[in-house]
PDB file of C-alpha atoms in Angstrom:
ATOM      1  CA  MET A   1     -80.281  -0.958-116.190  1.00 49.00           C
ATOM      2  CA  LEU A   2     -76.742   0.436-115.930  1.00 47.00           C
ATOM      3  CA  MET A   3     -75.361  -3.084-115.507  1.00 50.00           C
ATOM      4  CA  VAL A   4     -77.221  -4.290-118.603  1.00 46.00           C
ATOM      5  CA  PHE A   5     -75.997  -1.305-120.639  1.00 47.00           C
ATOM      6  CA  ALA A   6     -72.426  -1.880-119.496  1.00 48.00           C
ATOM      7  CA  ALA A   7     -72.679  -5.579-120.347  1.00 49.00           C
ATOM      8  CA  GLN A   8     -74.075  -4.764-123.775  1.00 50.00           C
ATOM      9  CA  THR A   9     -71.258  -2.291-124.452  1.00 48.00           C
ATOM     10  CA  MET A  10     -68.657  -4.823-123.328  1.00 47.00           C
ATOM     11  CA  PHE A  11     -70.042  -7.566-125.555  1.00 46.00           C
ATOM     12  CA  GLU A  12     -70.271  -5.204-128.508  1.00 46.00           C
ATOM     13  CA  ARG A  13     -66.592  -4.396-128.119  1.00 45.00           C
ATOM     14  CA  ALA A  14     -65.558  -8.010-127.609  1.00 49.00           C
ATOM     15  CA  SER A  15     -67.742  -9.558-130.320  1.00 55.00           C
ATOM     16  CA  GLY A  16     -66.098  -7.951-133.353  1.00 70.00           C
ATOM     17  CA  PRO A  17     -63.746  -5.376-134.874  1.00 85.00           C
ATOM     18  CA  GLU A  18     -64.253  -1.621-135.012  1.00 90.00           C
ATOM     19  CA  GLU A  19     -66.528  -0.558-137.868  1.00 92.00           C
ATOM     20  CA  VAL A  20     -64.991   2.103-140.117  1.00 94.00           C
ATOM     21  CA  THR A  21     -65.933   3.684-143.423  1.00 95.00           C
ATOM     22  CA  PHE A  22     -64.522   2.290-146.643  1.00 94.00           C
ATOM     23  CA  ASP A  23     -62.475   5.469-147.146  1.00 95.00           C
ATOM     24  CA  GLN A  24     -60.919   5.001-143.710  1.00 95.00           C
ATOM     25  CA  PHE A  25     -60.175   1.370-144.516  1.00 95.00           C
ATOM     26  CA  THR A  26     -58.582   2.357-147.828  1.00 94.00           C
ATOM     27  CA  ALA A  27     -56.459   4.966-146.034  1.00 94.00           C
ATOM     28  CA  ALA A  28     -55.245   2.303-143.602  1.00 94.00           C
ATOM     29  CA  ILE A  29     -54.112   0.202-146.588  1.00 94.00           C
ATOM     30  CA  GLU A  30     -52.325   3.087-148.289  1.00 93.00           C
ATOM     31  CA  GLU A  31     -50.616   4.130-145.049  1.00 93.00           C
ATOM     32  CA  GLY A  32     -49.337   0.588-144.547  1.00 91.00           C
ATOM     33  CA  ARG A  33     -50.960   0.215-141.133  1.00 93.00           C
ATOM     34  CA  LEU A  34     -52.435  -3.195-141.918  1.00 94.00           C
ATOM     35  CA  GLU A  35     -50.480  -6.437-141.792  1.00 92.00           C
ATOM     36  CA  ALA A  36     -53.256  -8.571-143.304  1.00 94.00           C
ATOM     37  CA  ILE A  37     -56.663  -8.221-144.951  1.00 94.00           C
ATOM     38  CA  ALA A  38     -59.582 -10.649-145.144  1.00 92.00           C
ATOM     39  CA  MET A  39     -62.216 -10.029-147.811  1.00 93.00           C
ATOM     40  CA  ASN A  40     -65.610 -11.738-147.898  1.00 92.00           C
ATOM     41  CA  THR A  41     -67.172 -11.332-151.323  1.00 91.00           C
ATOM     42  CA  ALA A  42     -70.465 -12.914-150.272  1.00 88.00           C
ATOM     43  CA  VAL A  43     -71.342 -10.099-147.875  1.00 88.00           C
ATOM     44  CA  GLU A  44     -68.973  -7.488-149.426  1.00 91.00           C
ATOM     45  CA  THR A  45     -66.942  -6.826-146.296  1.00 93.00           C
ATOM     46  CA  VAL A  46     -63.243  -6.378-145.619  1.00 94.00           C
ATOM     47  CA  ALA A  47     -61.442  -6.832-142.308  1.00 93.00           C
ATOM     48  CA  GLY A  48     -58.049  -5.430-141.427  1.00 94.00           C
ATOM     49  CA  PHE A  49     -55.469  -6.748-138.975  1.00 94.00           C
ATOM     50  CA  PHE A  50     -52.914  -4.485-137.325  1.00 93.00           C
ATOM     51  CA  GLU A  51     -51.083  -7.594-136.134  1.00 89.00           C
ATOM     52  CA  TYR A  52     -50.925 -10.834-138.087  1.00 82.00           C
ATOM     53  CA  ASP A  53     -49.940 -14.270-136.832  1.00 85.00           C
ATOM     54  CA  GLU A  54     -48.764 -16.233-139.870  1.00 84.00           C
ATOM     55  CA  SER A  55     -49.081 -19.537-138.008  1.00 84.00           C
ATOM     56  CA  THR A  56     -52.843 -19.088-137.573  1.00 83.00           C
ATOM     57  CA  PRO A  57     -55.431 -18.742-140.372  1.00 81.00           C
ATOM     58  CA  LEU A  58     -57.029 -15.302-140.645  1.00 77.00           C
ATOM     59  CA  THR A  59     -60.442 -16.852-140.155  1.00 74.00           C
ATOM     60  CA  GLU A  60     -59.396 -17.817-136.627  1.00 79.00           C
ATOM     61  CA  GLN A  61     -58.004 -14.379-135.729  1.00 84.00           C
ATOM     62  CA  VAL A  62     -59.899 -11.325-134.520  1.00 86.00           C
ATOM     63  CA  ALA A  63     -59.732  -8.355-136.878  1.00 89.00           C
ATOM     64  CA  ASP A  64     -59.074  -4.827-135.648  1.00 92.00           C
ATOM     65  CA  ILE A  65     -61.175  -2.905-138.181  1.00 94.00           C
ATOM     66  CA  SER A  66     -63.812  -3.837-140.740  1.00 92.00           C
ATOM     67  CA  SER A  67     -65.901  -2.152-143.387  1.00 94.00           C
ATOM     68  CA  THR A  68     -68.321  -2.819-146.189  1.00 93.00           C
ATOM     69  CA  TYR A  69     -67.302  -1.922-149.711  1.00 94.00           C
ATOM     70  CA  PRO A  70     -69.285  -0.925-152.821  1.00 93.00           C
ATOM     71  CA  THR A  71     -70.186  -3.693-155.222  1.00 92.00           C
ATOM     72  CA  GLY A  72     -67.549  -4.493-157.817  1.00 92.00           C
ATOM     73  CA  LEU A  73     -64.494  -3.156-155.974  1.00 94.00           C
ATOM     74  CA  GLU A  74     -62.946  -6.544-155.242  1.00 93.00           C
ATOM     75  CA  GLU A  75     -60.221  -6.068-157.867  1.00 94.00           C
ATOM     76  CA  GLN A  76     -59.373  -2.587-156.575  1.00 94.00           C
ATOM     77  CA  ILE A  77     -58.989  -3.887-153.010  1.00 94.00           C
ATOM     78  CA  THR A  78     -56.859  -6.779-154.233  1.00 94.00           C
ATOM     79  CA  ALA A  79     -54.617  -4.441-156.203  1.00 94.00           C
ATOM     80  CA  SER A  80     -54.208  -2.058-153.262  1.00 94.00           C
ATOM     81  CA  ALA A  81     -53.257  -4.913-150.940  1.00 93.00           C
ATOM     82  CA  ARG A  82     -50.694  -6.287-153.412  1.00 94.00           C
ATOM     83  CA  SER A  83     -49.140  -2.869-153.987  1.00 93.00           C
ATOM     84  CA  GLN A  84     -48.516  -2.560-150.251  1.00 93.00           C
ATOM     85  CA  GLY A  85     -47.381  -6.165-149.895  1.00 93.00           C
ATOM     86  CA  ILE A  86     -50.246  -6.970-147.525  1.00 93.00           C
ATOM     87  CA  PRO A  87     -51.400 -10.624-147.387  1.00 92.00           C
ATOM     88  CA  LEU A  88     -55.002 -10.924-148.609  1.00 92.00           C
ATOM     89  CA  SER A  89     -57.416 -13.749-147.807  1.00 90.00           C
ATOM     90  CA  VAL A  90     -60.543 -13.987-149.961  1.00 90.00           C
ATOM     91  CA  SER A  91     -63.621 -16.013-149.022  1.00 88.00           C
ATOM     92  CA  ALA A  92     -67.242 -16.210-150.102  1.00 83.00           C
ATOM     93  CA  GLU A  93     -68.916 -17.505-146.955  1.00 73.00           C
ATOM     94  CA  ASP A  94     -72.285 -16.031-146.119  1.00 64.00           C
ATOM     95  CA  GLN A  95     -72.316 -17.336-142.556  1.00 56.00           C
ATOM     96  CA  VAL A  96     -72.481 -15.835-139.110  1.00 55.00           C
ATOM     97  CA  GLY A  97     -70.560 -17.431-136.264  1.00 57.00           C
ATOM     98  CA  PHE A  98     -72.509 -19.168-133.530  1.00 60.00           C
ATOM     99  CA  TRP A  99     -70.871 -17.190-130.737  1.00 60.00           C
ATOM    100  CA  THR A 100     -71.473 -13.939-132.587  1.00 63.00           C
ATOM    101  CA  ILE A 101     -75.196 -14.674-132.537  1.00 68.00           C
ATOM    102  CA  VAL A 102     -75.094 -15.670-128.874  1.00 70.00           C
ATOM    103  CA  LEU A 103     -73.171 -12.555-127.848  1.00 70.00           C
ATOM    104  CA  SER A 104     -75.495 -10.289-129.822  1.00 73.00           C
ATOM    105  CA  PHE A 105     -78.558 -11.645-128.018  1.00 80.00           C
ATOM    106  CA  LEU A 106     -77.002 -12.068-124.566  1.00 82.00           C
ATOM    107  CA  PRO A 107     -77.534  -8.455-123.362  1.00 85.00           C
ATOM    108  CA  TYR A 108     -81.216  -8.647-124.262  1.00 86.00           C
ATOM    109  CA  LEU A 109     -81.551 -12.005-122.512  1.00 87.00           C
ATOM    110  CA  LEU A 110     -79.949 -10.524-119.397  1.00 89.00           C
ATOM    111  CA  LEU A 111     -82.330  -7.568-119.529  1.00 90.00           C
ATOM    112  CA  PHE A 112     -85.326  -9.866-119.993  1.00 90.00           C
ATOM    113  CA  GLY A 113     -84.259 -12.054-117.065  1.00 89.00           C
ATOM    114  CA  PHE A 114     -83.698  -8.988-114.873  1.00 90.00           C
ATOM    115  CA  MET A 115     -87.192  -7.667-115.686  1.00 90.00           C
ATOM    116  CA  ILE A 116     -88.747 -11.040-114.831  1.00 90.00           C
ATOM    117  CA  PHE A 117     -86.850 -11.076-111.517  1.00 88.00           C
ATOM    118  CA  ILE A 118     -88.067  -7.566-110.606  1.00 88.00           C
ATOM    119  CA  PHE A 119     -91.646  -8.393-111.635  1.00 85.00           C
ATOM    120  CA  THR A 120     -91.596 -11.578-109.547  1.00 83.00           C
ATOM    121  CA  GLN A 121     -90.290  -9.709-106.513  1.00 82.00           C
ATOM    122  CA  MET A 122     -92.932  -6.999-106.875  1.00 80.00           C
ATOM    123  CA  GLN A 123     -95.696  -9.544-107.339  1.00 74.00           C
ATOM    124  CA  GLY A 124     -94.554 -11.526-104.320  1.00 63.00           C
ATOM    125  CA  GLY A 125     -94.415  -8.402-102.195  1.00 56.00           C
ATOM    126  CA  GLY A 126     -97.888  -7.379-103.319  1.00 53.00           C
ATOM    127  CA  ASN A 127     -99.298 -10.769-102.424  1.00 56.00           C
ATOM    128  CA  ARG A 128     -97.776 -10.571 -98.977  1.00 54.00           C
ATOM    129  CA  VAL A 129     -99.319  -7.150 -98.462  1.00 50.00           C
ATOM    130  CA  MET A 130    -102.744  -8.320 -99.609  1.00 52.00           C
ATOM    131  CA  GLN A 131    -102.535 -11.364 -97.368  1.00 56.00           C
ATOM    132  CA  PHE A 132    -101.660  -9.318 -94.300  1.00 51.00           C
ATOM    133  CA  GLY A 133    -104.263  -9.940 -91.595  1.00 56.00           C
ATOM    134  CA  LYS A 134    -105.831 -12.827 -93.503  1.00 58.00           C
ATOM    135  CA  ALA A 135    -104.218 -15.619 -91.557  1.00 55.00           C
ATOM    136  CA  LYS A 136    -106.575 -18.497 -91.020  1.00 58.00           C
ATOM    137  CA  ALA A 137    -107.736 -18.694 -87.440  1.00 56.00           C
ATOM    138  CA  LYS A 138    -107.677 -22.079 -85.802  1.00 58.00           C
ATOM    139  CA  GLN A 139    -111.105 -23.426 -85.004  1.00 59.00           C
ATOM    140  CA  ILE A 140    -111.360 -25.241 -81.706  1.00 54.00           C
ATOM    141  CA  GLY A 141    -113.883 -28.041 -81.731  1.00 55.00           C
ATOM    142  CA  LYS A 142    -116.193 -29.054 -78.945  1.00 58.00           C
ATOM    143  CA  ASP A 143    -113.967 -31.986 -78.069  1.00 58.00           C
ATOM    144  CA  HIS A 144    -110.978 -29.731 -77.477  1.00 58.00           C
ATOM    145  CA  PRO A 145    -110.100 -29.667 -73.752  1.00 60.00           C
ATOM    146  CA  LYS A 146    -111.079 -26.408 -72.051  1.00 73.00           C
ATOM    147  CA  VAL A 147    -109.009 -24.559 -69.475  1.00 72.00           C
ATOM    148  CA  THR A 148    -110.838 -23.387 -66.354  1.00 70.00           C
ATOM    149  CA  PHE A 149    -109.814 -21.566 -63.220  1.00 65.00           C
ATOM    150  CA  ASP A 150    -109.551 -24.942 -61.488  1.00 66.00           C
ATOM    151  CA  ASP A 151    -106.536 -25.627 -63.706  1.00 64.00           C
ATOM    152  CA  VAL A 152    -104.740 -22.532 -62.409  1.00 68.00           C
ATOM    153  CA  ALA A 153    -102.719 -23.025 -59.248  1.00 67.00           C
ATOM    154  CA  GLY A 154    -102.117 -19.994 -57.041  1.00 68.00           C
ATOM    155  CA  LEU A 155    -102.801 -16.434 -58.210  1.00 70.00           C
ATOM    156  CA  ASN A 156    -105.928 -16.329 -56.062  1.00 72.00           C
ATOM    157  CA  GLU A 157    -106.409 -12.557 -56.227  1.00 73.00           C
ATOM    158  CA  ALA A 158    -106.104 -12.491 -60.002  1.00 72.00           C
ATOM    159  CA  ILE A 159    -108.457 -15.455 -60.291  1.00 72.00           C
ATOM    160  CA  GLU A 160    -111.102 -13.704 -58.158  1.00 74.00           C
ATOM    161  CA  GLU A 161    -110.997 -10.555 -60.284  1.00 74.00           C
ATOM    162  CA  LEU A 162    -111.065 -12.466 -63.548  1.00 74.00           C
ATOM    163  CA  ASP A 163    -113.833 -14.700 -62.239  1.00 75.00           C
ATOM    164  CA  GLU A 164    -116.027 -11.620 -61.854  1.00 77.00           C
ATOM    165  CA  ILE A 165    -115.395 -10.762 -65.484  1.00 76.00           C
ATOM    166  CA  ARG A 166    -116.270 -14.310 -66.442  1.00 75.00           C
ATOM    167  CA  GLU A 167    -119.557 -14.078 -64.534  1.00 78.00           C
ATOM    168  CA  PHE A 168    -120.346 -10.778 -66.227  1.00 77.00           C
ATOM    169  CA  LEU A 169    -119.775 -12.357 -69.629  1.00 75.00           C
ATOM    170  CA  GLU A 170    -122.075 -15.239 -68.726  1.00 77.00           C
ATOM    171  CA  SER A 171    -124.864 -13.070 -67.212  1.00 78.00           C
ATOM    172  CA  PRO A 172    -124.450  -9.471 -68.406  1.00 77.00           C
ATOM    173  CA  ALA A 173    -128.093  -8.511 -67.664  1.00 79.00           C
ATOM    174  CA  LYS A 174    -127.673  -9.331 -63.975  1.00 78.00           C
ATOM    175  CA  PHE A 175    -124.727  -6.969 -63.567  1.00 73.00           C
ATOM    176  CA  ARG A 176    -126.206  -4.232 -65.752  1.00 78.00           C
ATOM    177  CA  ALA A 177    -129.280  -4.194 -63.519  1.00 79.00           C
ATOM    178  CA  MET A 178    -126.961  -3.278 -60.654  1.00 78.00           C
ATOM    179  CA  GLY A 179    -125.364  -0.522 -62.768  1.00 76.00           C
ATOM    180  CA  ALA A 180    -122.099  -2.362 -63.311  1.00 74.00           C
ATOM    181  CA  LYS A 181    -120.075  -1.881 -66.470  1.00 73.00           C
ATOM    182  CA  ILE A 182    -117.613  -4.341 -67.835  1.00 68.00           C
ATOM    183  CA  PRO A 183    -114.097  -2.947 -68.316  1.00 68.00           C
ATOM    184  CA  LYS A 184    -112.951  -2.413 -71.882  1.00 70.00           C
ATOM    185  CA  GLY A 185    -109.963  -4.635 -71.310  1.00 70.00           C
ATOM    186  CA  VAL A 186    -107.781  -6.419 -68.825  1.00 72.00           C
ATOM    187  CA  LEU A 187    -104.016  -6.048 -68.712  1.00 73.00           C
ATOM    188  CA  LEU A 188    -102.105  -9.057 -67.427  1.00 74.00           C
ATOM    189  CA  PHE A 189     -98.488  -8.264 -66.708  1.00 72.00           C
ATOM    190  CA  GLY A 190     -95.643 -10.142 -65.132  1.00 73.00           C
ATOM    191  CA  PRO A 191     -92.451 -11.967 -66.062  1.00 79.00           C
ATOM    192  CA  PRO A 192     -92.608 -14.943 -68.433  1.00 80.00           C
ATOM    193  CA  GLY A 193     -93.904 -18.172 -66.958  1.00 70.00           C
ATOM    194  CA  THR A 194     -96.188 -16.620 -64.310  1.00 70.00           C
ATOM    195  CA  GLY A 195     -99.431 -17.889 -65.868  1.00 70.00           C
ATOM    196  CA  LYS A 196    -100.709 -14.941 -67.916  1.00 75.00           C
ATOM    197  CA  THR A 197    -101.621 -17.069 -70.918  1.00 79.00           C
ATOM    198  CA  LEU A 198    -103.195 -19.745 -68.730  1.00 75.00           C
ATOM    199  CA  LEU A 199    -105.400 -17.129 -67.010  1.00 73.00           C
ATOM    200  CA  ALA A 200    -106.548 -15.792 -70.382  1.00 74.00           C
ATOM    201  CA  ARG A 201    -107.455 -19.314 -71.501  1.00 76.00           C
ATOM    202  CA  ALA A 202    -109.328 -19.859 -68.248  1.00 72.00           C
ATOM    203  CA  VAL A 203    -111.459 -16.765 -68.880  1.00 69.00           C
ATOM    204  CA  ALA A 204    -112.248 -18.013 -72.382  1.00 69.00           C
ATOM    205  CA  GLY A 205    -112.998 -21.511 -71.075  1.00 61.00           C
TER     206      GLY A 205
END
């Protein structure tokens, strides 16, 4: 938000002259602080230039101050400018520059784009949270090759212990009749590549 506000302030400063009251504008004329004046009778505005480049039309230069004036004061402004020897350009164009329109809307477009970005990020994060734990499990068909203890080479002691668990899973009533209880879990530990995963697949197979 601070970045958008700063951008808006910057564009407001760069897009046009400083707005002053008509009394302030008149005082600038009387004090001789203006080198040129541009008056637009269509929208009743006057623009003042502290520096004036005679080789460039006023319409192509950026004014320093501007103001609106009451209806019917065109002759008074013209007379004041002439009395101070200030060049005056008069136009009657009721038009707004293309870049002025673009710059006036740009801060709002930036804010709108930033809000869409934040909303998209929040929505994406929410979807990831809702999808946590919902990964599709792979279904193994009947034709999928099974791993048995015959496929495990070595590890005889571990195979014997796990084979008892396998038998219990196949015939639980037989072992319960003897008072046996299946362990809640089996911990297989060892360095990588020693066959832990293969043993687990053999129990499942």
